[in-house]
Short mmCIF file of C-alpha atoms and ligand atoms in Angstrom, two decimals:
data_model
loop_
_atom_site.label_atom_id
_atom_site.label_comp_id
_atom_site.label_asym_id
_atom_site.label_seq_id
_atom_site.Cartn_x
_atom_site.Cartn_y
_atom_site.Cartn_z
CA UNK A 1 4.48 -9.43 16.57
CA UNK A 2 7.90 -9.55 14.90
CA UNK A 3 8.41 -6.53 12.68
CA UNK A 4 6.93 -3.12 13.49
CA UNK A 5 6.52 -1.97 9.95
CA UNK A 6 3.27 -1.12 8.40
CA UNK A 7 1.45 -4.40 8.67
CA UNK A 8 3.04 -5.36 12.07
CA UNK A 9 2.14 -2.09 13.75
CA UNK A 10 -1.47 -1.95 12.39
CA UNK A 11 -2.02 -5.65 13.20
CA UNK A 12 -0.57 -5.36 16.68
CA UNK A 13 -2.44 -2.16 17.49
CA UNK A 14 -5.77 -3.56 16.24
CA UNK A 15 -5.42 -6.89 18.08
CA UNK A 16 -4.50 -5.01 21.23
CA UNK A 17 -7.54 -2.73 20.77
CA UNK A 18 -9.60 -5.92 20.29
CA UNK A 19 -8.53 -7.05 23.73
CA UNK A 20 -5.38 -9.18 23.28
CA UNK A 21 -2.10 -8.67 24.93
CA UNK A 22 0.55 -7.85 22.27
CA UNK A 23 4.29 -7.62 22.45
CA UNK A 24 6.00 -6.00 19.51
CA UNK A 25 9.67 -6.33 18.49
CA UNK A 26 11.82 -5.09 15.64
CA UNK A 27 15.55 -5.16 14.70
CA UNK A 28 15.25 -1.37 14.28
CA UNK A 29 16.05 -0.23 17.82
CA UNK A 30 15.33 3.36 17.00
CA UNK A 31 11.84 2.42 15.95
CA UNK A 32 11.24 0.56 19.21
CA UNK A 33 12.59 3.49 21.16
CA UNK A 34 10.27 5.86 19.31
CA UNK A 35 7.30 3.58 19.99
CA UNK A 36 8.26 3.29 23.62
CA UNK A 37 8.37 7.02 23.84
CA UNK A 38 4.82 7.17 22.56
CA UNK A 39 5.76 8.07 18.93
CA UNK A 40 4.21 6.56 15.83
CA UNK A 41 6.61 5.95 12.95
CA UNK A 42 4.00 5.92 10.19
CA UNK A 43 1.10 8.07 9.25
CA UNK A 44 -2.15 6.10 9.31
CA UNK A 45 -5.69 7.26 10.29
CA UNK A 46 -6.68 6.15 13.88
CA UNK A 47 -3.35 4.39 14.54
CA UNK A 48 -1.99 6.87 16.98
CA UNK A 49 -5.28 6.84 18.97
CA UNK A 50 -5.43 3.09 19.36
CA UNK A 51 -1.75 2.74 20.10
CA UNK A 52 -2.11 5.29 22.88
CA UNK A 53 -5.12 3.64 24.40
CA UNK A 54 -3.71 0.14 24.12
CA UNK A 55 -0.50 1.39 25.87
CA UNK A 56 -2.37 3.02 28.61
CA UNK A 57 -4.40 -0.18 29.12
CA UNK A 58 -1.14 -2.10 29.29
CA UNK A 59 -2.15 -4.32 26.37
CA UNK A 60 0.70 -3.38 23.92
CA UNK A 61 4.43 -3.22 24.72
CA UNK A 62 7.59 -2.93 22.58
CA UNK A 63 10.95 -4.48 23.08
CA UNK A 64 14.20 -4.55 21.08
CA UNK A 65 14.92 -7.91 22.77
CA UNK A 66 13.42 -10.32 20.18
CA UNK A 67 13.98 -13.39 22.43
CA UNK A 68 11.91 -11.76 25.13
CA UNK A 69 9.05 -11.02 22.69
CA UNK A 70 9.23 -14.56 21.34
CA UNK A 71 9.00 -16.21 24.73
CA UNK A 72 6.15 -13.93 25.72
CA UNK A 73 3.82 -15.07 22.89
CA UNK A 74 1.88 -18.28 22.26
CA UNK A 75 1.12 -17.11 18.81
CA UNK A 76 3.85 -15.24 16.89
CA UNK A 77 3.01 -13.11 13.83
CA UNK A 78 5.85 -12.65 11.43
CA UNK A 79 5.43 -9.19 9.84
CA UNK A 80 8.86 -8.59 8.33
CA UNK A 81 9.51 -7.16 4.86
CA UNK A 82 9.86 -9.36 1.80
CA UNK A 83 11.31 -6.85 -0.61
CA UNK A 84 11.94 -7.64 -4.31
CA UNK A 85 15.33 -8.89 -5.45
CA UNK A 86 16.76 -7.64 -8.76
CA UNK A 87 15.00 -10.48 -10.72
CA UNK A 88 11.60 -9.75 -9.08
CA UNK A 89 11.72 -12.76 -6.82
CA UNK A 90 10.74 -12.10 -3.18
CA UNK A 91 13.72 -11.84 -0.85
CA UNK A 92 12.82 -14.12 2.08
CA UNK A 93 16.03 -13.70 4.05
CA UNK A 94 14.21 -11.71 6.80
CA UNK A 95 11.74 -14.66 7.21
CA UNK A 96 14.59 -17.14 7.53
CA UNK A 97 16.42 -14.90 10.01
CA UNK A 98 13.23 -14.63 12.11
CA UNK A 99 12.74 -18.44 11.94
CA UNK A 100 16.16 -18.84 13.47
CA UNK A 101 15.49 -16.33 16.17
CA UNK A 102 12.15 -17.99 17.11
CA UNK A 103 13.64 -21.50 17.07
CA UNK A 104 16.59 -20.48 19.27
CA UNK A 105 14.60 -18.37 21.72
CA UNK A 106 11.42 -20.34 22.24
CA UNK A 107 11.12 -22.56 25.33
CA UNK A 108 7.50 -23.64 24.77
CA UNK A 109 5.41 -24.61 21.70
CA UNK A 110 4.38 -21.73 19.46
CA UNK A 111 2.03 -21.11 16.60
CA UNK A 112 4.11 -19.22 14.04
CA UNK A 113 2.00 -17.19 11.64
CA UNK A 114 3.18 -15.64 8.41
CA UNK A 115 1.55 -12.27 8.03
CA UNK A 116 4.14 -10.92 5.61
CA UNK A 117 3.23 -11.41 1.97
CA UNK A 118 5.15 -14.47 0.81
CA UNK A 119 5.12 -16.68 -2.25
CA UNK A 120 3.27 -20.06 -2.03
CA UNK A 121 5.32 -22.78 -0.42
CA UNK A 122 7.08 -20.40 2.02
CA UNK A 123 5.18 -21.97 4.90
CA UNK A 124 6.65 -25.41 4.03
CA UNK A 125 10.12 -23.91 4.12
CA UNK A 126 9.38 -22.03 7.34
CA UNK A 127 8.22 -25.21 9.05
CA UNK A 128 11.46 -26.97 7.93
CA UNK A 129 13.59 -24.06 9.00
CA UNK A 130 11.98 -23.94 12.44
CA UNK A 131 12.51 -27.67 12.89
CA UNK A 132 16.11 -27.51 11.73
CA UNK A 133 17.03 -24.50 13.88
CA UNK A 134 15.38 -25.92 17.05
CA UNK A 135 17.21 -29.30 17.01
CA UNK A 136 18.88 -28.43 20.33
CA UNK A 137 15.74 -27.26 22.20
CA UNK A 138 13.27 -29.70 20.71
CA UNK A 139 10.45 -27.22 20.96
CA UNK A 140 7.40 -27.98 18.65
CA UNK A 141 6.26 -25.34 16.25
CA UNK A 142 3.07 -25.16 14.10
CA UNK A 143 3.06 -22.92 11.13
CA UNK A 144 0.12 -20.95 9.70
CA UNK A 145 -0.42 -18.42 7.02
CA UNK A 146 -2.76 -15.48 7.64
CA UNK A 147 -2.46 -13.08 4.74
CA UNK A 148 -3.33 -9.44 5.27
CA UNK A 149 -5.73 -7.61 2.90
CA UNK A 150 -5.76 -4.11 4.53
CA UNK A 151 -5.02 -1.02 2.49
CA UNK A 152 -2.77 1.80 3.60
CA UNK A 153 -4.81 4.84 4.42
CA UNK A 154 -7.75 2.83 5.58
CA UNK A 155 -5.85 0.06 7.35
CA UNK A 156 -7.50 0.30 10.73
CA UNK A 157 -10.96 0.38 9.28
CA UNK A 158 -10.09 -2.57 6.98
CA UNK A 159 -8.70 -4.52 9.92
CA UNK A 160 -11.94 -4.20 11.96
CA UNK A 161 -14.23 -4.69 9.00
CA UNK A 162 -12.62 -7.28 6.74
CA UNK A 163 -14.47 -9.10 3.92
CA UNK A 164 -12.64 -12.31 4.78
CA UNK A 165 -10.08 -13.60 7.21
CA UNK A 166 -8.06 -16.34 5.60
CA UNK A 167 -6.09 -18.85 7.70
CA UNK A 168 -3.92 -21.45 6.00
CA UNK A 169 -3.25 -24.20 8.56
CA UNK A 170 -1.80 -27.66 8.91
CA UNK A 171 -4.18 -28.80 11.70
CA UNK A 172 -7.41 -27.96 13.37
CA UNK A 173 -5.89 -26.67 16.57
CA UNK A 174 -4.08 -23.88 14.63
CA UNK A 175 -7.37 -22.87 12.95
CA UNK A 176 -9.13 -22.85 16.34
CA UNK A 177 -6.34 -20.73 17.87
CA UNK A 178 -6.57 -18.23 15.06
CA UNK A 179 -10.39 -18.15 15.18
CA UNK A 180 -10.04 -17.28 18.89
CA UNK A 181 -7.55 -14.50 18.02
CA UNK A 182 -10.07 -13.01 15.52
CA UNK A 183 -13.19 -13.73 17.65
CA UNK A 184 -13.68 -10.13 18.60
CA UNK A 185 -13.58 -9.12 14.87
CA UNK A 186 -15.81 -11.99 13.82
CA UNK A 187 -18.31 -11.34 16.54
CA UNK A 188 -17.99 -7.61 16.26
CA UNK A 189 -17.52 -7.43 20.03
CA UNK A 190 -14.76 -4.76 19.91
CA UNK A 191 -15.24 -1.05 20.38
CA UNK A 192 -14.65 0.30 16.87
CA UNK A 193 -12.23 3.22 16.94
CA UNK A 194 -13.19 4.26 13.38
CA UNK A 195 -17.01 4.49 13.86
CA UNK A 196 -16.79 5.11 17.59
CA UNK A 197 -18.83 2.07 18.42
CA UNK A 198 -21.54 2.78 15.79
CA UNK A 199 -20.39 0.71 12.87
CA UNK A 200 -22.57 0.68 9.80
CA UNK A 201 -24.46 -2.63 9.38
CA UNK A 202 -22.57 -4.68 6.89
CA UNK A 203 -21.97 -8.21 6.02
CA UNK A 204 -19.96 -10.29 8.44
CA UNK A 205 -16.47 -11.33 7.72
CA UNK A 206 -15.98 -14.85 6.36
CA UNK A 207 -13.47 -16.93 8.26
CA UNK A 208 -11.86 -19.20 5.68
CA UNK A 209 -9.72 -22.15 6.61
CA UNK A 210 -7.43 -23.35 3.84
CA UNK A 211 -4.21 -25.06 3.34
CA UNK A 212 -1.09 -22.98 3.87
CA UNK A 213 -0.15 -23.06 0.13
CA UNK A 214 -3.72 -21.86 -0.81
CA UNK A 215 -3.59 -18.99 1.77
CA UNK A 216 -0.31 -17.81 0.37
CA UNK A 217 -1.62 -18.01 -3.12
CA UNK A 218 -4.80 -16.16 -2.18
CA UNK A 219 -2.84 -13.17 -1.22
CA UNK A 220 -0.73 -12.91 -4.41
CA UNK A 221 -3.70 -13.86 -6.61
CA UNK A 222 -5.83 -11.11 -5.06
CA UNK A 223 -3.27 -8.29 -5.25
CA UNK A 224 -2.27 -9.31 -8.77
CA UNK A 225 -5.88 -9.38 -9.96
CA UNK A 226 -6.46 -5.89 -8.67
CA UNK A 227 -3.26 -4.70 -10.37
CA UNK A 228 -4.55 -6.34 -13.56
CA UNK A 229 -7.78 -4.48 -13.26
CA UNK A 230 -5.98 -1.14 -12.91
CA UNK A 231 -3.87 -1.89 -15.93
CA UNK A 232 -6.90 -2.92 -17.89
CA UNK A 233 -8.49 0.46 -17.05
CA UNK A 234 -5.36 2.21 -18.18
CA UNK A 235 -5.43 0.47 -21.61
CA UNK A 236 -9.02 1.40 -21.97
CA UNK A 237 -8.02 5.04 -21.09
CA UNK A 238 -5.35 4.93 -23.91
CA UNK A 239 -8.02 3.62 -26.28
CA UNK A 240 -10.47 6.34 -25.24
CA UNK A 241 -7.91 9.03 -25.96
CA UNK A 242 -7.25 7.67 -29.48
CA UNK A 243 -10.86 7.02 -30.30
CA UNK A 244 -12.40 10.02 -28.66
CA UNK A 245 -14.33 8.51 -25.76
CA UNK A 246 -14.42 9.14 -22.02
CA UNK A 247 -12.83 6.54 -19.76
CA UNK A 248 -14.88 7.62 -16.71
CA UNK A 249 -18.07 6.99 -18.64
CA UNK A 250 -16.83 3.63 -19.85
CA UNK A 251 -15.42 2.32 -16.53
CA UNK A 252 -18.47 3.65 -14.64
CA UNK A 253 -20.84 1.70 -16.82
CA UNK A 254 -18.58 -1.43 -16.69
CA UNK A 255 -18.41 -1.24 -12.94
CA UNK A 256 -22.15 -1.34 -12.58
CA UNK A 257 -22.05 -5.01 -13.67
CA UNK A 258 -21.57 -6.81 -10.28
CA UNK A 259 -19.50 -9.38 -12.04
CA UNK A 260 -16.92 -6.64 -12.81
CA UNK A 261 -17.42 -4.21 -9.92
CA UNK A 262 -16.52 -0.49 -9.98
CA UNK A 263 -13.43 -0.49 -7.80
CA UNK A 264 -9.90 -0.43 -9.06
CA UNK A 265 -10.89 0.86 -12.50
CA UNK A 266 -9.44 4.31 -11.95
CA UNK A 267 -7.12 5.20 -14.84
CA UNK A 268 -4.11 7.47 -14.41
CA UNK A 269 -0.50 7.16 -13.33
CA UNK A 270 -0.97 3.53 -12.36
CA UNK A 271 -0.33 1.52 -9.28
CA UNK A 272 2.54 2.05 -6.84
CA UNK A 273 3.26 1.29 -3.19
CA UNK A 274 5.09 -1.54 -1.55
CA UNK A 275 2.53 -4.19 -2.38
CA UNK A 276 1.22 -4.21 -5.93
CA UNK A 277 4.53 -3.63 -7.88
CA UNK A 278 6.46 -6.20 -5.88
CA UNK A 279 3.72 -8.75 -5.54
CA UNK A 280 3.11 -8.77 -9.31
CA UNK A 281 6.80 -9.28 -9.84
CA UNK A 282 7.01 -12.05 -7.19
CA UNK A 283 3.88 -13.80 -8.58
CA UNK A 284 5.25 -13.79 -12.14
CA UNK A 285 8.47 -15.17 -10.75
CA UNK A 286 6.79 -17.88 -8.71
CA UNK A 287 4.63 -18.96 -11.67
CA UNK A 288 7.74 -19.06 -13.88
CA UNK A 289 9.59 -21.19 -11.35
CA UNK A 290 6.94 -23.88 -11.58
CA UNK A 291 6.66 -23.70 -15.35
CA UNK A 292 3.64 -21.39 -15.75
CA UNK A 293 4.10 -18.38 -18.03
CA UNK A 294 2.00 -15.63 -16.43
CA UNK A 295 1.86 -13.54 -19.66
CA UNK A 296 -1.26 -11.67 -18.72
CA UNK A 297 0.37 -10.32 -15.53
CA UNK A 298 3.64 -9.47 -17.38
CA UNK A 299 1.44 -7.33 -19.66
CA UNK A 300 -0.18 -5.67 -16.66
CA UNK A 301 3.16 -4.81 -15.29
CA UNK A 302 4.36 -3.42 -18.62
CA UNK A 303 1.26 -1.32 -19.00
CA UNK A 304 1.73 0.06 -15.51
CA UNK A 305 5.31 1.15 -16.27
CA UNK A 306 4.07 2.75 -19.53
CA UNK A 307 1.64 5.00 -17.56
CA UNK A 308 4.56 7.21 -16.48
CA UNK A 309 5.82 7.36 -20.09
CA UNK A 310 2.38 8.31 -21.30
CA UNK A 311 2.23 11.05 -18.54
CA UNK A 312 5.49 12.45 -19.66
CA UNK A 313 4.47 12.46 -23.33
CA UNK A 314 1.55 14.75 -22.21
CA UNK A 315 3.86 16.85 -20.10
CA UNK A 316 6.36 17.30 -22.95
CA UNK A 317 3.67 17.95 -25.56
CA UNK A 318 2.19 20.74 -23.36
CA UNK A 319 5.35 22.22 -21.92
CA UNK A 320 7.73 21.42 -24.77
CA UNK A 321 11.17 22.00 -23.17
CA UNK A 322 11.31 20.99 -19.55
CA UNK A 323 14.74 22.55 -18.82
CA UNK A 324 14.39 25.68 -16.71
CA UNK A 325 10.58 25.37 -16.34
CA UNK A 326 9.01 25.69 -12.91
CA UNK A 327 6.79 22.66 -12.31
CA UNK A 328 4.46 22.14 -9.35
CA UNK A 329 4.08 18.49 -8.37
CA UNK A 330 0.92 17.88 -6.39
CA UNK A 331 1.21 14.67 -4.43
CA UNK A 332 4.19 12.54 -3.53
CA UNK A 333 2.76 9.55 -1.61
CA UNK A 334 1.85 6.54 -3.63
CA UNK A 335 -1.79 7.20 -2.84
CA UNK A 336 -3.86 9.41 -0.61
CA UNK A 337 -3.94 9.26 3.15
CA UNK A 338 -0.45 7.83 3.70
CA UNK A 339 3.04 9.10 3.97
CA UNK A 340 4.36 6.07 2.13
CA UNK A 341 6.37 6.84 -0.96
CA UNK A 342 7.71 3.45 -1.75
CA UNK A 343 7.38 2.76 -5.48
CA UNK A 344 5.22 5.90 -5.78
CA UNK A 345 4.68 6.98 -9.38
CA UNK A 346 5.19 10.62 -8.16
CA UNK A 347 8.77 9.85 -7.27
CA UNK A 348 9.50 8.73 -10.75
CA UNK A 349 7.86 11.96 -12.01
CA UNK A 350 10.05 14.06 -9.69
CA UNK A 351 13.18 12.16 -10.75
CA UNK A 352 12.55 12.61 -14.44
CA UNK A 353 11.68 16.29 -14.06
CA UNK A 354 14.96 16.91 -12.12
CA UNK A 355 16.93 14.89 -14.71
CA UNK A 356 15.55 17.11 -17.38
CA UNK A 357 16.50 20.30 -15.51
CA UNK A 358 13.02 21.43 -14.44
CA UNK A 359 12.62 23.41 -11.13
CA UNK A 360 10.38 21.19 -9.05
CA UNK A 361 8.07 22.61 -6.37
CA UNK A 362 6.31 19.73 -4.74
CA UNK A 363 3.48 19.58 -2.19
CA UNK A 364 2.04 16.68 -0.17
CA UNK A 365 0.14 16.73 3.11
CA UNK A 366 2.25 13.89 4.66
CA UNK A 367 5.06 12.70 2.43
CA UNK A 368 7.42 15.68 2.12
CA UNK A 369 10.09 14.74 4.66
CA UNK A 370 10.51 11.25 3.26
CA UNK A 371 10.77 12.65 -0.31
CA UNK A 372 13.11 15.47 0.67
CA UNK A 373 15.54 12.96 1.95
CA UNK A 374 15.69 11.36 -1.56
CA UNK A 375 15.52 14.53 -3.64
CA UNK A 376 16.85 17.48 -1.64
CA UNK A 377 17.28 19.44 -4.88
CA UNK A 378 13.51 20.02 -5.20
CA UNK A 379 11.57 22.68 -3.22
CA UNK A 380 8.84 21.50 -0.93
CA UNK A 381 5.72 23.34 0.34
CA UNK A 382 3.02 22.11 2.77
CA UNK A 383 0.63 24.56 1.18
CA UNK A 384 -0.22 23.53 -2.33
CA UNK A 385 -0.83 27.11 -3.34
CA UNK A 386 2.80 27.92 -2.52
CA UNK A 387 3.92 25.08 -4.79
CA UNK A 388 1.72 26.54 -7.56
CA UNK A 389 3.04 30.07 -7.25
CA UNK A 390 4.80 31.11 -10.51
CA UNK A 391 4.55 27.51 -11.90
CA UNK A 392 4.58 26.92 -15.59
CA UNK A 393 2.54 23.76 -15.08
CA UNK A 394 0.91 21.72 -12.27
CA UNK A 395 1.27 17.97 -12.37
CA UNK A 396 -1.25 16.07 -10.20
CA UNK A 397 0.25 12.73 -8.95
CA UNK A 398 -1.79 11.71 -5.84
CA UNK A 399 -5.49 11.83 -5.26
CA UNK A 400 -5.40 13.75 -1.84
CA UNK A 401 -8.70 15.48 -1.04
CA UNK A 402 -6.84 18.76 -0.56
CA UNK A 403 -5.88 18.65 -4.22
CA UNK A 404 -9.28 17.48 -5.26
CA UNK A 405 -10.76 20.43 -3.52
CA UNK A 406 -8.20 23.05 -4.67
CA UNK A 407 -9.60 26.47 -5.69
CA UNK A 408 -8.26 26.58 -9.21
CA UNK A 409 -9.48 30.07 -9.78
CA UNK A 410 -7.12 31.22 -6.96
CA UNK A 411 -4.39 28.84 -8.16
CA UNK A 412 -4.68 30.10 -11.75
CA UNK A 413 -3.92 33.68 -10.56
CA UNK A 414 -0.74 32.44 -8.80
CA UNK A 415 0.60 30.36 -11.66
CA UNK A 416 2.74 31.71 -14.45
CA UNK A 417 0.80 29.58 -16.95
CA UNK A 418 -2.59 27.89 -16.57
CA UNK A 419 -1.59 24.42 -17.35
CA UNK A 420 -2.55 21.30 -15.47
CA UNK A 421 -1.59 17.68 -16.32
CA UNK A 422 -3.67 15.48 -14.08
CA UNK A 423 -2.31 11.97 -13.48
CA UNK A 424 -5.32 11.06 -11.28
CA UNK A 425 -8.34 12.45 -13.24
CA UNK A 426 -9.37 14.62 -10.31
CA UNK A 427 -11.15 17.37 -12.14
CA UNK A 428 -13.74 17.97 -14.76
CA UNK A 429 -12.07 18.83 -18.07
CA UNK A 430 -14.95 21.13 -18.97
CA UNK A 431 -14.77 23.00 -15.63
CA UNK A 432 -11.03 23.41 -15.95
CA UNK A 433 -11.28 24.82 -19.51
CA UNK A 434 -13.96 27.17 -18.34
CA UNK A 435 -11.49 28.42 -15.73
CA UNK A 436 -9.04 29.09 -18.57
CA UNK A 437 -6.79 26.17 -18.04
CA UNK A 438 -5.08 24.00 -20.61
CA UNK A 439 -5.98 20.65 -19.02
CA UNK A 440 -4.82 17.12 -19.81
CA UNK A 441 -5.82 13.96 -17.99
CA UNK A 442 -6.03 10.20 -18.78
CA UNK A 443 -8.57 8.83 -21.26
CA UNK A 444 -10.72 11.98 -21.43
CA UNK A 445 -10.88 14.75 -23.97
C1 LIG B 1 -3.04 -3.20 -1.58
C2 LIG B 1 -4.40 -3.97 -1.57
O1 LIG B 1 -5.45 -3.20 -1.97
C3 LIG B 1 -4.58 -4.55 -0.17
O2 LIG B 1 -5.83 -5.34 -0.16
C4 LIG B 1 -3.38 -5.38 0.31
O3 LIG B 1 -3.55 -5.81 1.64
C5 LIG B 1 -2.17 -4.41 0.30
O4 LIG B 1 -1.98 -3.96 -1.10
C6 LIG B 1 -0.93 -5.26 0.74
O5 LIG B 1 -0.62 -6.22 0.03
O6 LIG B 1 -0.44 -5.01 1.86
P1 LIG B 1 -2.33 -0.66 -0.90
O7 LIG B 1 -1.07 -1.00 -1.55
O8 LIG B 1 -2.41 0.00 0.45
O9 LIG B 1 -3.23 -2.01 -0.82
O10 LIG B 1 -3.06 0.32 -1.86
P2 LIG B 1 -4.30 0.31 -2.95
O11 LIG B 1 -5.49 1.05 -2.47
O12 LIG B 1 -4.61 -1.10 -3.31
O13 LIG B 1 -3.66 1.00 -4.17
C7 LIG B 1 -2.46 0.56 -4.83
C8 LIG B 1 -2.09 1.44 -5.94
O14 LIG B 1 -3.02 1.40 -7.03
C9 LIG B 1 -2.03 2.95 -5.65
O15 LIG B 1 -0.90 3.49 -6.24
C10 LIG B 1 -3.27 3.49 -6.22
O16 LIG B 1 -3.16 4.89 -6.55
C11 LIG B 1 -3.39 2.69 -7.45
N1 LIG B 1 -4.79 2.53 -7.99
C12 LIG B 1 -5.82 2.00 -7.21
C13 LIG B 1 -5.10 3.01 -9.30
O17 LIG B 1 -4.20 3.49 -10.00
N2 LIG B 1 -6.35 2.86 -9.71
C14 LIG B 1 -7.34 2.34 -9.00
O18 LIG B 1 -8.44 2.22 -9.44
C15 LIG B 1 -7.04 1.91 -7.73
#
C-alpha cells in the first residue's frame, strides 16, 4: 500500500482484516511513526479496532522505507493523492513519483494497481512510466485499475459490503490476482468488524472485469453522476422556495421511483469533501481535453458553488448586518462521521462570517482541531450548547446526529436570539416555529 491517506489506510486495514499481509508506506514519516506507535491519523468508524487487531496478528506493518515496502509486495496498491491543479485538472505528479520508486526498487514482477482516483488513460501512462523507469532492472510490471467507491464515515462498512468491485486489467492473470485479493469479500468469508460477524443478508458484490480505461472512467462517471444528482436536488429546492412547495416532499416522491432512487437528493449547502468537487473538475477537464463539452457537469458545479451564496442570502436577510454578531456554526466536517474538512462547505461559511466581522463560535464532534489550525480567530466548543450560548443565530452546516438531536428548547434559552438557518434541513420547520424560532432551511417554507 503506497500512501497512508484515507483510502490507503482503510484499504490496507480492511485487506489485513480479511486475512492478507499488508505493508504500508508513506512519504510522511510522522504519519508512519504515529501508525507504528499504534495511533490512527484519521477518524473513521471501526478503523482503530481493525488496525489494532491486524497489528496484533502481525498482518499489517508500516515503514517509511518505500523500497522495502515495494519489494515486500506482489501486488502494490497506489493510494496517493491526486489533488486538483488551478485549472481543475488532476495533478498526477505523485503517481509519476511512485511509478519511479516502484520501478527503481522492484526486483521481481509486480502487479501495480491504481487505487487513487485518476482520469481515464492514466493507466496507459503509468505502464509507460514503469517501463521507462525500469530500463536498468528489466523487471516486468502489469498495471491494473481498481477504483474505490467507499464513503468517508462508513468506509469500513462499504469496503466489506460493496455493490461492485471493478477491476480494469490488461490480461487475465491480473484479473485472477485481484479476484484472489478480494475473494474473502466476494465469498463473505471474513469476520465483519461492523456487524460483528452477523451481517444482514444482502446482495453479493459483483466482480466486474473491464479495460483499464473503462475502470478509470467508471469512477469519475459515478462520482460525477452523484454530484449531478445533488445539484439537481438543489435546483429543485430553489424552485420550491420560489413556488411555495416542499423539497422533501418532492424528492421523497421522486426517489420512490427505482429508476431515480432516493439517495443523494438531499438539498442544502451542497457537496464538499476531497472527492466530488475535485472529481467533477477533473472529469470536466478530461472531457474537454478530448473535445467533449461536459456542459451538464459544469452546471452542476456552478449550482453547487451557488449553494453557499444562497445560504448567505438567507443569513443576511435574517441577521441583516453580520459585523459584531455572535454566530454559532454547528458542524465543520464536510459531512457527518468524519473529521475531514477538505472542501467542506462549513469552512467557506466560517471564512465569510469572519471576513464580515462576525464572532464565530463553532462546534463539531471531530473536526475542531483541524479547523482551528486554519481559523484560529474563531472560538471552538466541543459542546454544541456552549457554541449556542448568547448566539444571535445558529447556522447548521453538517448533518451530525448530535445536531439532529439537539434540544432546541434548551438551546433557545441559551441563545440571545432564536434564529436558526439550517443548511442541512435537519429539523421540522413547523416544530421549530412552535418552539419560537425564526427558522430558515433549503426548499421548505
Ligand atoms: C464519495 C462517494 O460517495 C464515494 O462512493 C466515493 O468512493 C468517494 O466520494 C471517493 O471518491 O473517494 P464521500 O466524499 O465520502 O464519498 O462523501 P458522500 O457521502 O458521497 O458525500 C459527498 C458530499 O455530498 C458531502 O458534502 C455531503 O454532505 C453531500 N451530499 C450528499 C449532499 O449534499 N446531498 C446528498 O443527498 C448527499
